[in-house]
mmCIF file of C-alpha atoms in Angstrom:
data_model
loop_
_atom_site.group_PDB
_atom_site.id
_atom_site.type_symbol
_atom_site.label_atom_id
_atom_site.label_comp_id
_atom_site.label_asym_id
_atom_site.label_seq_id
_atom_site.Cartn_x
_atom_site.Cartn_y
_atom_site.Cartn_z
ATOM 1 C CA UNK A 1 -12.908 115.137 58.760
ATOM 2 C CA UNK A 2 -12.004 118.697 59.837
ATOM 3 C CA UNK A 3 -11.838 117.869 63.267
ATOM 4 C CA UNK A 4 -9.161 114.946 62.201
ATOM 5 C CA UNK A 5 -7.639 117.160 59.873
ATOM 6 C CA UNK A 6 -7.228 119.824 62.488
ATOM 7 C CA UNK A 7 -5.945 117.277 65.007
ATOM 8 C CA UNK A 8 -3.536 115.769 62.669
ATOM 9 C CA UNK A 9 -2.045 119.245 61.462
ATOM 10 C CA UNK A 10 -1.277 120.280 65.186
ATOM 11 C CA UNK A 11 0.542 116.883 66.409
ATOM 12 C CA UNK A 12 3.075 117.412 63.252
ATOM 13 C CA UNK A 13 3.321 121.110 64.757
ATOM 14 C CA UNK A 14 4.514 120.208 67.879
ATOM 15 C CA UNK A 15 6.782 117.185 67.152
ATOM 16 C CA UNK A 16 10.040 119.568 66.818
ATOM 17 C CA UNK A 17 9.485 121.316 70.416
ATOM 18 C CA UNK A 18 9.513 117.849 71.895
ATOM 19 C CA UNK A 19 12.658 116.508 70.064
ATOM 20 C CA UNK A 20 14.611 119.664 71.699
ATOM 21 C CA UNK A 21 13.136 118.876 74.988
ATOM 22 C CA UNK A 22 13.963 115.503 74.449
ATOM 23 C CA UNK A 23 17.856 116.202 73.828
ATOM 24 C CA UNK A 24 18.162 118.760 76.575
ATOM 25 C CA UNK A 25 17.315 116.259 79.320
ATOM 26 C CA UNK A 26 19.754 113.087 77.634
ATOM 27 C CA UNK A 27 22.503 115.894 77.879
ATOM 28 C CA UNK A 28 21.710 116.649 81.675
ATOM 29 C CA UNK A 29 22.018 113.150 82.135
ATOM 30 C CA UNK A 30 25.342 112.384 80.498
ATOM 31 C CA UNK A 31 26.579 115.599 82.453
ATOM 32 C CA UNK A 32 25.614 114.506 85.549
ATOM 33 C CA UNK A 33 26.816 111.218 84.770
ATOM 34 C CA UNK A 34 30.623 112.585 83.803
ATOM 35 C CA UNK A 35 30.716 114.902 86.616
ATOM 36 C CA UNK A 36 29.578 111.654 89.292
ATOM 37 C CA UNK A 37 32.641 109.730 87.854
ATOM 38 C CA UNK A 38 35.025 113.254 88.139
ATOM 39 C CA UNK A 39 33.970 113.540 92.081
ATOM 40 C CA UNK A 40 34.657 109.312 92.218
ATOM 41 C CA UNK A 41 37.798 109.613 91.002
ATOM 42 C CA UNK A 42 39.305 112.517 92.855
ATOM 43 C CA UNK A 43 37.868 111.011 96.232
ATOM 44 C CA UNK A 44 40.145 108.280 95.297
ATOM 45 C CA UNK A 45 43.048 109.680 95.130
ATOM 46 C CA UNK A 46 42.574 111.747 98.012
ATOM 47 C CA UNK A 47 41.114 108.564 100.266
ATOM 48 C CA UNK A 48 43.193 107.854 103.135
ATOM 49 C CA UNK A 49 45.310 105.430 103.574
ATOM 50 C CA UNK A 50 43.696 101.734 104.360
ATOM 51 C CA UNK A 51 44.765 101.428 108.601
ATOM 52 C CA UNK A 52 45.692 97.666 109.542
ATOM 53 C CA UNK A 53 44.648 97.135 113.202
ATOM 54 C CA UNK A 54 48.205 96.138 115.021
ATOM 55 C CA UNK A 55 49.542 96.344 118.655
ATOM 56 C CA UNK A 56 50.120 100.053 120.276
ATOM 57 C CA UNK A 57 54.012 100.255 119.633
ATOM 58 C CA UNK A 58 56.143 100.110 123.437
ATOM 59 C CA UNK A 59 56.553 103.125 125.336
ATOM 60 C CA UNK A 60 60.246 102.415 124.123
ATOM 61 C CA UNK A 61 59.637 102.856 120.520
ATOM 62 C CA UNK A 62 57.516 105.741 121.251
ATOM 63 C CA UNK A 63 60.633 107.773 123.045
ATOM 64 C CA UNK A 64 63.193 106.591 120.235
ATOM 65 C CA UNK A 65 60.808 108.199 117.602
ATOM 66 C CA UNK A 66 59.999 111.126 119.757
ATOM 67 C CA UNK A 67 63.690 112.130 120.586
ATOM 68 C CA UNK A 68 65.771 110.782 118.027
ATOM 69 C CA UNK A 69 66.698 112.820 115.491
ATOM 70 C CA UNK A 70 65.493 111.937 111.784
ATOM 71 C CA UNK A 71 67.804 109.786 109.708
ATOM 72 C CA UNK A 72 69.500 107.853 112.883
ATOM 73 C CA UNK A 73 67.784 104.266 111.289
ATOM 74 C CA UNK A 74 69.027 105.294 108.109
ATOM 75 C CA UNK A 75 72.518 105.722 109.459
ATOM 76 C CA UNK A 76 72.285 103.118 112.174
ATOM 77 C CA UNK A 77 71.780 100.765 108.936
ATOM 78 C CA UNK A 78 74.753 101.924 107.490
ATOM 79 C CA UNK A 79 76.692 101.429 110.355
ATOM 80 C CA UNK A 80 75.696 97.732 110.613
ATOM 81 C CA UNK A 81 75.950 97.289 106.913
ATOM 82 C CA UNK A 82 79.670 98.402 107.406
ATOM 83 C CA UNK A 83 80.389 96.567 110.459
ATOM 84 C CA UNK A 84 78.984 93.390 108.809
ATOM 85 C CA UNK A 85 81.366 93.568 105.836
ATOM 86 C CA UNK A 86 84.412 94.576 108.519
ATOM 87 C CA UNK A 87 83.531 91.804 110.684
ATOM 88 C CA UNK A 88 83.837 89.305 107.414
ATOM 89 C CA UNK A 89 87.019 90.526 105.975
ATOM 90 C CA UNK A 90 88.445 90.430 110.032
ATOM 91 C CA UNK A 91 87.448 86.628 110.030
ATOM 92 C CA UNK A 92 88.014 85.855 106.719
ATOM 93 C CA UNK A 93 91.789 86.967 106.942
ATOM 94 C CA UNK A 94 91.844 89.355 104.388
ATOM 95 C CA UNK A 95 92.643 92.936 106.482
ATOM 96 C CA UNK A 96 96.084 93.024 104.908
ATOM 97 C CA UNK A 97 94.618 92.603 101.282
ATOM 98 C CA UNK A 98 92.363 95.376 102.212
ATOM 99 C CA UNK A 99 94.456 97.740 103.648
ATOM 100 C CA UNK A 100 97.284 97.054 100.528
ATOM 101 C CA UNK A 101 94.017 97.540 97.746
ATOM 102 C CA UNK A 102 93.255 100.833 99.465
ATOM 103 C CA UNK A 103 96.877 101.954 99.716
ATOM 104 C CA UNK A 104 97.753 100.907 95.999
ATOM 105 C CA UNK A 105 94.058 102.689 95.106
ATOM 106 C CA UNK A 106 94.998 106.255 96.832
ATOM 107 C CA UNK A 107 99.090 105.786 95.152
ATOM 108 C CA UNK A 108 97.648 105.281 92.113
ATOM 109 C CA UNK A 109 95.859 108.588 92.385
ATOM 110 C CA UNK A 110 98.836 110.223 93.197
ATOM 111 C CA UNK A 111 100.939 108.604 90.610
ATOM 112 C CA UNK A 112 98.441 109.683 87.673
ATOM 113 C CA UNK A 113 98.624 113.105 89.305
ATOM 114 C CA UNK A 114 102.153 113.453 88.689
ATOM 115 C CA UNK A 115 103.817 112.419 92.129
ATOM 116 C CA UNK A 116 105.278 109.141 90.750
ATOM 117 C CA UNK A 117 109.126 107.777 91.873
ATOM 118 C CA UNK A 118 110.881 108.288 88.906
ATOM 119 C CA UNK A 119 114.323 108.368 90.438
ATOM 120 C CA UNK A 120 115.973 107.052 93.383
ATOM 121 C CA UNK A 121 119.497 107.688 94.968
ATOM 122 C CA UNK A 122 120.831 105.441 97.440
ATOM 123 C CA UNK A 123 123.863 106.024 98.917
ATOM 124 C CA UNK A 124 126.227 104.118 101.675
ATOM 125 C CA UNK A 125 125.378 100.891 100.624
ATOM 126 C CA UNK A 126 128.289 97.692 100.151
ATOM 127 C CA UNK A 127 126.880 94.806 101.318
ATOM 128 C CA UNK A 128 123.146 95.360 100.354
ATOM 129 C CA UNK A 129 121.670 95.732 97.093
ATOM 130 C CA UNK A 130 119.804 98.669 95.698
ATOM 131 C CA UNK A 131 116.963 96.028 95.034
ATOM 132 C CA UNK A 132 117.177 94.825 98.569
ATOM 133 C CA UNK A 133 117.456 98.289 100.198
ATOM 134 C CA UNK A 134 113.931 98.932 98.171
ATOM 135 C CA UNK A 135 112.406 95.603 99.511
ATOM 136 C CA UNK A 136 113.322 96.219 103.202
ATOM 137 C CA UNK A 137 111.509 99.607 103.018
ATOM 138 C CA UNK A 138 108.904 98.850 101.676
ATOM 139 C CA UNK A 139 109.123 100.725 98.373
ATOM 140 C CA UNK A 140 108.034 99.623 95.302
ATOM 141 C CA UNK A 141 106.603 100.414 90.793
ATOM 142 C CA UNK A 142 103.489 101.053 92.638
ATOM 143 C CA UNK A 143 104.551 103.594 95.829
ATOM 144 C CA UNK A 144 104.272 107.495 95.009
ATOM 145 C CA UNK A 145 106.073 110.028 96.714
ATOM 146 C CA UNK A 146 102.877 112.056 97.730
ATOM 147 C CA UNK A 147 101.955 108.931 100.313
ATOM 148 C CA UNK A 148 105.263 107.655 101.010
ATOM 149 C CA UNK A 149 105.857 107.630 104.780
ATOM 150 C CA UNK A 150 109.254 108.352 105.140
ATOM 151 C CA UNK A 151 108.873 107.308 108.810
ATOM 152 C CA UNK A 152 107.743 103.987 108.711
ATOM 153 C CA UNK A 153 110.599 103.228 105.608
ATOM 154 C CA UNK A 154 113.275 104.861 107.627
ATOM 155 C CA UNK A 155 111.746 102.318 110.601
ATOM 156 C CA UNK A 156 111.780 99.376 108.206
ATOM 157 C CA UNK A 157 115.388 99.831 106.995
ATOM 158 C CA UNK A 158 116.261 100.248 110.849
ATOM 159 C CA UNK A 159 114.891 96.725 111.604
ATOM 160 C CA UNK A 160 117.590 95.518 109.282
ATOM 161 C CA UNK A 161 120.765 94.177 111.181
ATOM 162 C CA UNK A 162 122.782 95.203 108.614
ATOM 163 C CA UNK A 163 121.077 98.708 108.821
ATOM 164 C CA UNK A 164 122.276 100.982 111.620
ATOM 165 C CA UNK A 165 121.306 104.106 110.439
ATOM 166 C CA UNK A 166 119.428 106.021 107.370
ATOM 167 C CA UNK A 167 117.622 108.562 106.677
ATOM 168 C CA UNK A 168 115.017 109.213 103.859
ATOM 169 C CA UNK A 169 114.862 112.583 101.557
ATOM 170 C CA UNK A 170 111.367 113.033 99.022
ATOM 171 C CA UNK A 171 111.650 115.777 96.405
ATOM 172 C CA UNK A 172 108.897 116.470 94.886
ATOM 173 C CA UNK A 173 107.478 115.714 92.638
ATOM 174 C CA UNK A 174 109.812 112.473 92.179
ATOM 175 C CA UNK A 175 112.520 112.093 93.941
ATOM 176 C CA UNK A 176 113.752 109.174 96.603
ATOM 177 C CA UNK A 177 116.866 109.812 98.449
ATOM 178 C CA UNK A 178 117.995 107.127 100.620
ATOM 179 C CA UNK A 179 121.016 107.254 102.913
ATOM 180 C CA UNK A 180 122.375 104.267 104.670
ATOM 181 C CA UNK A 181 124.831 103.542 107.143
ATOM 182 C CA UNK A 182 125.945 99.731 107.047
ATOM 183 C CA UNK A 183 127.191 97.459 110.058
ATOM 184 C CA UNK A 184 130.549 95.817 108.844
ATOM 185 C CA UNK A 185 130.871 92.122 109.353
ATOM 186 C CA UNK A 186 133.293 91.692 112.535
ATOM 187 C CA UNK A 187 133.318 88.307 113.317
ATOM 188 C CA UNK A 188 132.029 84.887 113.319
ATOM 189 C CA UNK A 189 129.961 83.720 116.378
ATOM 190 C CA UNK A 190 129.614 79.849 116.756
ATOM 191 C CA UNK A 191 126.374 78.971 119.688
ATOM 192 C CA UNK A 192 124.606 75.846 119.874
ATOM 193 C CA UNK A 193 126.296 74.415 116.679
ATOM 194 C CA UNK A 194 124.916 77.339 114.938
ATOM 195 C CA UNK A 195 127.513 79.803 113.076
ATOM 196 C CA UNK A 196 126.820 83.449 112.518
ATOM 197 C CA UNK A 197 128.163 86.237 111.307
ATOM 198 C CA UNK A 198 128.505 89.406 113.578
ATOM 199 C CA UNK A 199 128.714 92.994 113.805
ATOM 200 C CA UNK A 200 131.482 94.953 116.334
ATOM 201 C CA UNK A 201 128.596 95.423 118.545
ATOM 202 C CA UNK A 202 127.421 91.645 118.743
ATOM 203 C CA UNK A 203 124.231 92.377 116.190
ATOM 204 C CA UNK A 204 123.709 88.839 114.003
ATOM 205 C CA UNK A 205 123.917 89.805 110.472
ATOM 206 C CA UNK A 206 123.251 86.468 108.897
ATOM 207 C CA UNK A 207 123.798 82.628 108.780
ATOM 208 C CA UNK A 208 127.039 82.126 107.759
ATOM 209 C CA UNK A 209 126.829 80.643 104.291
ATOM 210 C CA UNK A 210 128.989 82.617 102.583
ATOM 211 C CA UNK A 211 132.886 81.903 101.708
ATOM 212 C CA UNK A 212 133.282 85.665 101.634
ATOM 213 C CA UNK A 213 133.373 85.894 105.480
ATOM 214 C CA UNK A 214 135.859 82.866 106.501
ATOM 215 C CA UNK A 215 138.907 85.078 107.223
ATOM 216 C CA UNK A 216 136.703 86.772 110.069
ATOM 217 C CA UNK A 217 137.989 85.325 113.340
ATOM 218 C CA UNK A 218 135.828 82.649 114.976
ATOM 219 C CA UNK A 219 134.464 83.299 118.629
ATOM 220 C CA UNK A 220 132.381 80.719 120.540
ATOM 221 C CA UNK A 221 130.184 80.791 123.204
ATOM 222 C CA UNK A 222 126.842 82.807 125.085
ATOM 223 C CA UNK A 223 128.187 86.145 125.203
ATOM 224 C CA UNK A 224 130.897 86.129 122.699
ATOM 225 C CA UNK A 225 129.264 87.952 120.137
ATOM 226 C CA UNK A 226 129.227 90.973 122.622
ATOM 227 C CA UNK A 227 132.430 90.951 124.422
ATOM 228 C CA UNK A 228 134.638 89.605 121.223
ATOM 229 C CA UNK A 229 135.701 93.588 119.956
ATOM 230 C CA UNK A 230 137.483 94.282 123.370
ATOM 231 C CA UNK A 231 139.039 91.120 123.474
ATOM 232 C CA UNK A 232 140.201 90.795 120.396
ATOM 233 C CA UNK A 233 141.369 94.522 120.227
ATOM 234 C CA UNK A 234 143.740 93.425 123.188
ATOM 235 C CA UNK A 235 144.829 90.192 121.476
ATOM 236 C CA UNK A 236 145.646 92.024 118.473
ATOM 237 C CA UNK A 237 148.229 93.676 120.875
ATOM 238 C CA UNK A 238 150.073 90.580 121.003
ATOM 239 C CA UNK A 239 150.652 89.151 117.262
ATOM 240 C CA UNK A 240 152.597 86.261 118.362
ATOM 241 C CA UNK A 241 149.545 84.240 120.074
ATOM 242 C CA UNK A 242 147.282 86.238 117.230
ATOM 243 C CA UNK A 243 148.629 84.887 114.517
ATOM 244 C CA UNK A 244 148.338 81.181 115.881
ATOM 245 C CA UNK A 245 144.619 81.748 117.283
ATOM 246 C CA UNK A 246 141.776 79.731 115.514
ATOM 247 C CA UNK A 247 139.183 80.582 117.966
ATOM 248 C CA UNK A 248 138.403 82.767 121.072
ATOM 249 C CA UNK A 249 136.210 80.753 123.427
ATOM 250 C CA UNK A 250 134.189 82.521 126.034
ATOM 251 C CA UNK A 251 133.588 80.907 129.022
ATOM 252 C CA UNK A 252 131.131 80.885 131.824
ATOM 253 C CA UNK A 253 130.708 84.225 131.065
ATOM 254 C CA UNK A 254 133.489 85.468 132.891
ATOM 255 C CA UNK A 255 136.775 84.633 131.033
ATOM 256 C CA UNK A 256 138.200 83.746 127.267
ATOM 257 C CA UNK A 257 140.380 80.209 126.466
ATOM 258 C CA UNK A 258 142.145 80.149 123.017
ATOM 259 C CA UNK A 259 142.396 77.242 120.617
ATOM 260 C CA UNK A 260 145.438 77.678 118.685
ATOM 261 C CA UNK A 261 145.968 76.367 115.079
ATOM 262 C CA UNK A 262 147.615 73.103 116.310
ATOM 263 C CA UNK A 263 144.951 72.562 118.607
ATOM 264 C CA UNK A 264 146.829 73.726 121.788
ATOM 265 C CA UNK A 265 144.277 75.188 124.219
ATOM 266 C CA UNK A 266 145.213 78.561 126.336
ATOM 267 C CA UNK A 267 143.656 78.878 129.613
ATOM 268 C CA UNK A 268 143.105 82.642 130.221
ATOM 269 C CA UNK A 269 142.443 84.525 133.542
ATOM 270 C CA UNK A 270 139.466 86.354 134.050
ATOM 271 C CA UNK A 271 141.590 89.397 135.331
ATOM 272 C CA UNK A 272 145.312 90.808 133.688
ATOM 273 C CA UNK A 273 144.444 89.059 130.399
ATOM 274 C CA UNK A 274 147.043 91.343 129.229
ATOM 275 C CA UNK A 275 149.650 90.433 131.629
ATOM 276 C CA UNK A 276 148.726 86.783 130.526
ATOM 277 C CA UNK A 277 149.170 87.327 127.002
ATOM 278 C CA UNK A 278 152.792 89.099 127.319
ATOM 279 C CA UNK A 279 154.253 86.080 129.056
ATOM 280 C CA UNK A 280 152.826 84.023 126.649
ATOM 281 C CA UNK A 281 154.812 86.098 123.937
ATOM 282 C CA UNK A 282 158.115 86.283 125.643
ATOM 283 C CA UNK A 283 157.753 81.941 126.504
ATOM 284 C CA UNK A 284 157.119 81.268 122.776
ATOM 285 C CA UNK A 285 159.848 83.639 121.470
ATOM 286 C CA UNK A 286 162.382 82.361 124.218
ATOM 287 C CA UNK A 287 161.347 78.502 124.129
ATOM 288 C CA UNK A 288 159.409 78.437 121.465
ATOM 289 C CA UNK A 289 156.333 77.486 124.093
ATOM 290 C CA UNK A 290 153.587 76.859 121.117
ATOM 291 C CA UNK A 291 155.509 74.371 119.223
ATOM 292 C CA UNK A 292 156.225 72.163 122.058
ATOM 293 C CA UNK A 293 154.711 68.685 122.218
ATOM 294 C CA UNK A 294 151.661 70.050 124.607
ATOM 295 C CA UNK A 295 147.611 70.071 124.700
ATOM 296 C CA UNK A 296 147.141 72.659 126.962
ATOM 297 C CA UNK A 297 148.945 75.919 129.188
ATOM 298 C CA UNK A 298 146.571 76.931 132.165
ATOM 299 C CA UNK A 299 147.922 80.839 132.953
ATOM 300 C CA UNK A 300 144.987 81.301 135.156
ATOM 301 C CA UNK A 301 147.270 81.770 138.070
ATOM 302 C CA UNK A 302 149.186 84.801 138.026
ATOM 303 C CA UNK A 303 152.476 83.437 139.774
ATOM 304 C CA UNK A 304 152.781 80.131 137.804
ATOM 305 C CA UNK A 305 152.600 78.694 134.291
ATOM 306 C CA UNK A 306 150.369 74.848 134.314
ATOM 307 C CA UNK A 307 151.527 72.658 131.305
ATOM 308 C CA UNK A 308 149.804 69.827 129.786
ATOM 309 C CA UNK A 309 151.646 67.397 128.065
ATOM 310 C CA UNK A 310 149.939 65.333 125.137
ATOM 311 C CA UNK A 311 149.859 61.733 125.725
ATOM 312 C CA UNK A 312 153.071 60.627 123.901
ATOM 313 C CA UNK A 313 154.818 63.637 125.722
ATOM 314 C CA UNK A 314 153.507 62.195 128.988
ATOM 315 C CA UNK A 315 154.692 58.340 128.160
ATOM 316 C CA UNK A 316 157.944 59.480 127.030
ATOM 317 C CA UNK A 317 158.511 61.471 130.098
ATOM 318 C CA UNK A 318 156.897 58.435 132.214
ATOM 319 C CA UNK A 319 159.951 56.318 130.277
ATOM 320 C CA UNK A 320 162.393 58.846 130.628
ATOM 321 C CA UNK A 321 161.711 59.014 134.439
ATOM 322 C CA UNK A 322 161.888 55.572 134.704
ATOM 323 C CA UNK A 323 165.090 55.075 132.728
ATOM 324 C CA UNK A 324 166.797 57.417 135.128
ATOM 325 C CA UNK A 325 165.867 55.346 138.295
ATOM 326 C CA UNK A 326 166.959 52.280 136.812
ATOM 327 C CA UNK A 327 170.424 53.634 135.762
ATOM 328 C CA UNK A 328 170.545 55.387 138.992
ATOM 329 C CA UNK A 329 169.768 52.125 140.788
ATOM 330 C CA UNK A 330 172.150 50.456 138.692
ATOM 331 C CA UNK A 331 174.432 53.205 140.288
ATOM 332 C CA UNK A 332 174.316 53.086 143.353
ATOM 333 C CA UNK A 333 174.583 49.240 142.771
#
């Protein structure tokens, strides 16, 4: 019984030295354990990237990345991008939308930085409105000063026939000057069934559609609307076939007719029109030439007058001749 006593008594003893034993190794174990997965983990993250087997790349390619400088796809993209959406607003008709969003974009900058049109001054102006002055440059609510181009509105107003001259003032910060110098309406030019209404120096104004321009003397044909100031500065010379002139009629060119108010038509010379006109003067004062019963005077010939009778002139002459054969015959009977 000793001897199992004994033996019994010395396994209790040594039961505590075996449960420490026992713990150190099961914490070795987890430590090696967490430090395994640690090492896994970071090996991961540091594990090269996974390499897909392709095709060598060109010796092209290679060159372009070798000698390019960094960024040029980046920018090359760009470019395209941009010349893409230029390309569609080209085709699609839409460049003057663009340009007039950007313009009204970089005047409405300027406008909330103070450089707005608040006034404008236009002076010389009698046939054209303020309004249409405005219009034909190109100035409108949305222009500012800052951007205004005084230029290209001084080369708009220009364009105008009825424009000769002007000249455009900005004072900052908003301030429009315009000053105008207006063609005066000279005449009225009949071509081709079409009637216009002219300057002195033969620039079409308008259409005629207005009443306010039918005193204006009437000259017809090519050419007219260019030669009519000298002619009719010499015909004012001589009121008594100005004052019965409807029309000035240039012809060939070369040389002027008149159509008087009765319908009588004047033949002119191409050379000493002046000369011309005088003797018509004195005829009509003397023998009161205009009032005659005639269609036409030909004074193209400087040593002789041409008359042409109307046709009841001409029959009554035809009878009068006639009568005066008969008596004569009668006569000598």
């Amino acid at each position: 019984m000793d001897g199992a006593g004994r033996l019994a008594r010395s396994l209790r003893s040594l039961r505590p030295e075996a449960d420490l034993k026992a713990a150190a190794i099961g914490a070795a174990v987890l430590l090696r354990e967490y430090f395994a997965e640690h090492r896994a983990r970071r090996h991961a993250r540091r594990a090269p990237p996974v390499v897909i087997d392709r095709d060598p790349p060109s010796r092209f390619i290679l060159l372009l990345e070798r000698y390019l400088p960094r960024r040029v796809g980046l920018a090359a993209t760009v470019f395209i991008l941009l010349g893409s959406a230029g390309l569609g607003i080209v085709k699609g008709g839409h460049v003057d939308e663009f340009v007039t969003g950007l313009s009204d974009a970089r005047n409405a900058l300027a406008n909330s930085a103070g450089f707005r049109i608040t006034t404008v001054v236009i002076n010389g102006r009698k046939q054209l409105s303020q309004d249409e002055v405005l219009a034909i440059g190109g100035v409108n609510g949305r222009s500012s000063l800052l951007f205004l181009d005084a230029a290209t509105v001084r080369d708009r107003l220009k364009a105008n026939p009825w424009i000769a001259d002007a000249t455009i003032l900005k004072l900052y910060p908003g301030q429009l000057q315009i000053d105008i110098v207006e063609r005066k309406a000279f005449a009225l030019w009949q071509q081709d069934g079409h009637l216009s209404v002219v300057a002195d120096d033969g620039a079409v104004l308008e259409p005629y559609v207005s009443r306010r321009f039918f005193t204006l003397p009437l000259v017809v044909g090519k050419g007219a609307e260019t030669r009519a100031k000298d002619f009719l500065a010499l015909l004012d010379r001589y009121p008594q076939v100005r004052s019965v002139t409807k029309a000035a009629i240039f012809v060939g060119e070369r040389r002027w007719n008149l159509r008087l108010k009765d319908g009588l038509d004047i033949r002119l010379p191409e050379n000493d029109v002046g000369n011309a006109l005088a003797a018509l003067s004195r005829l009509d004062k003397e023998d009161r030439l205009f009032s005659r019963d005639i269609v036409a005077v030909d004074v193209r010939l400087p040593d002789r007058l041409t008359v042409q009778l109307s046709e009841e002139a001409a029959k009554a002459r035809e009878e009068l001749f006639k009568d005066k054969k008969s008596k004569k015959k009668g006569g000598d009977a």
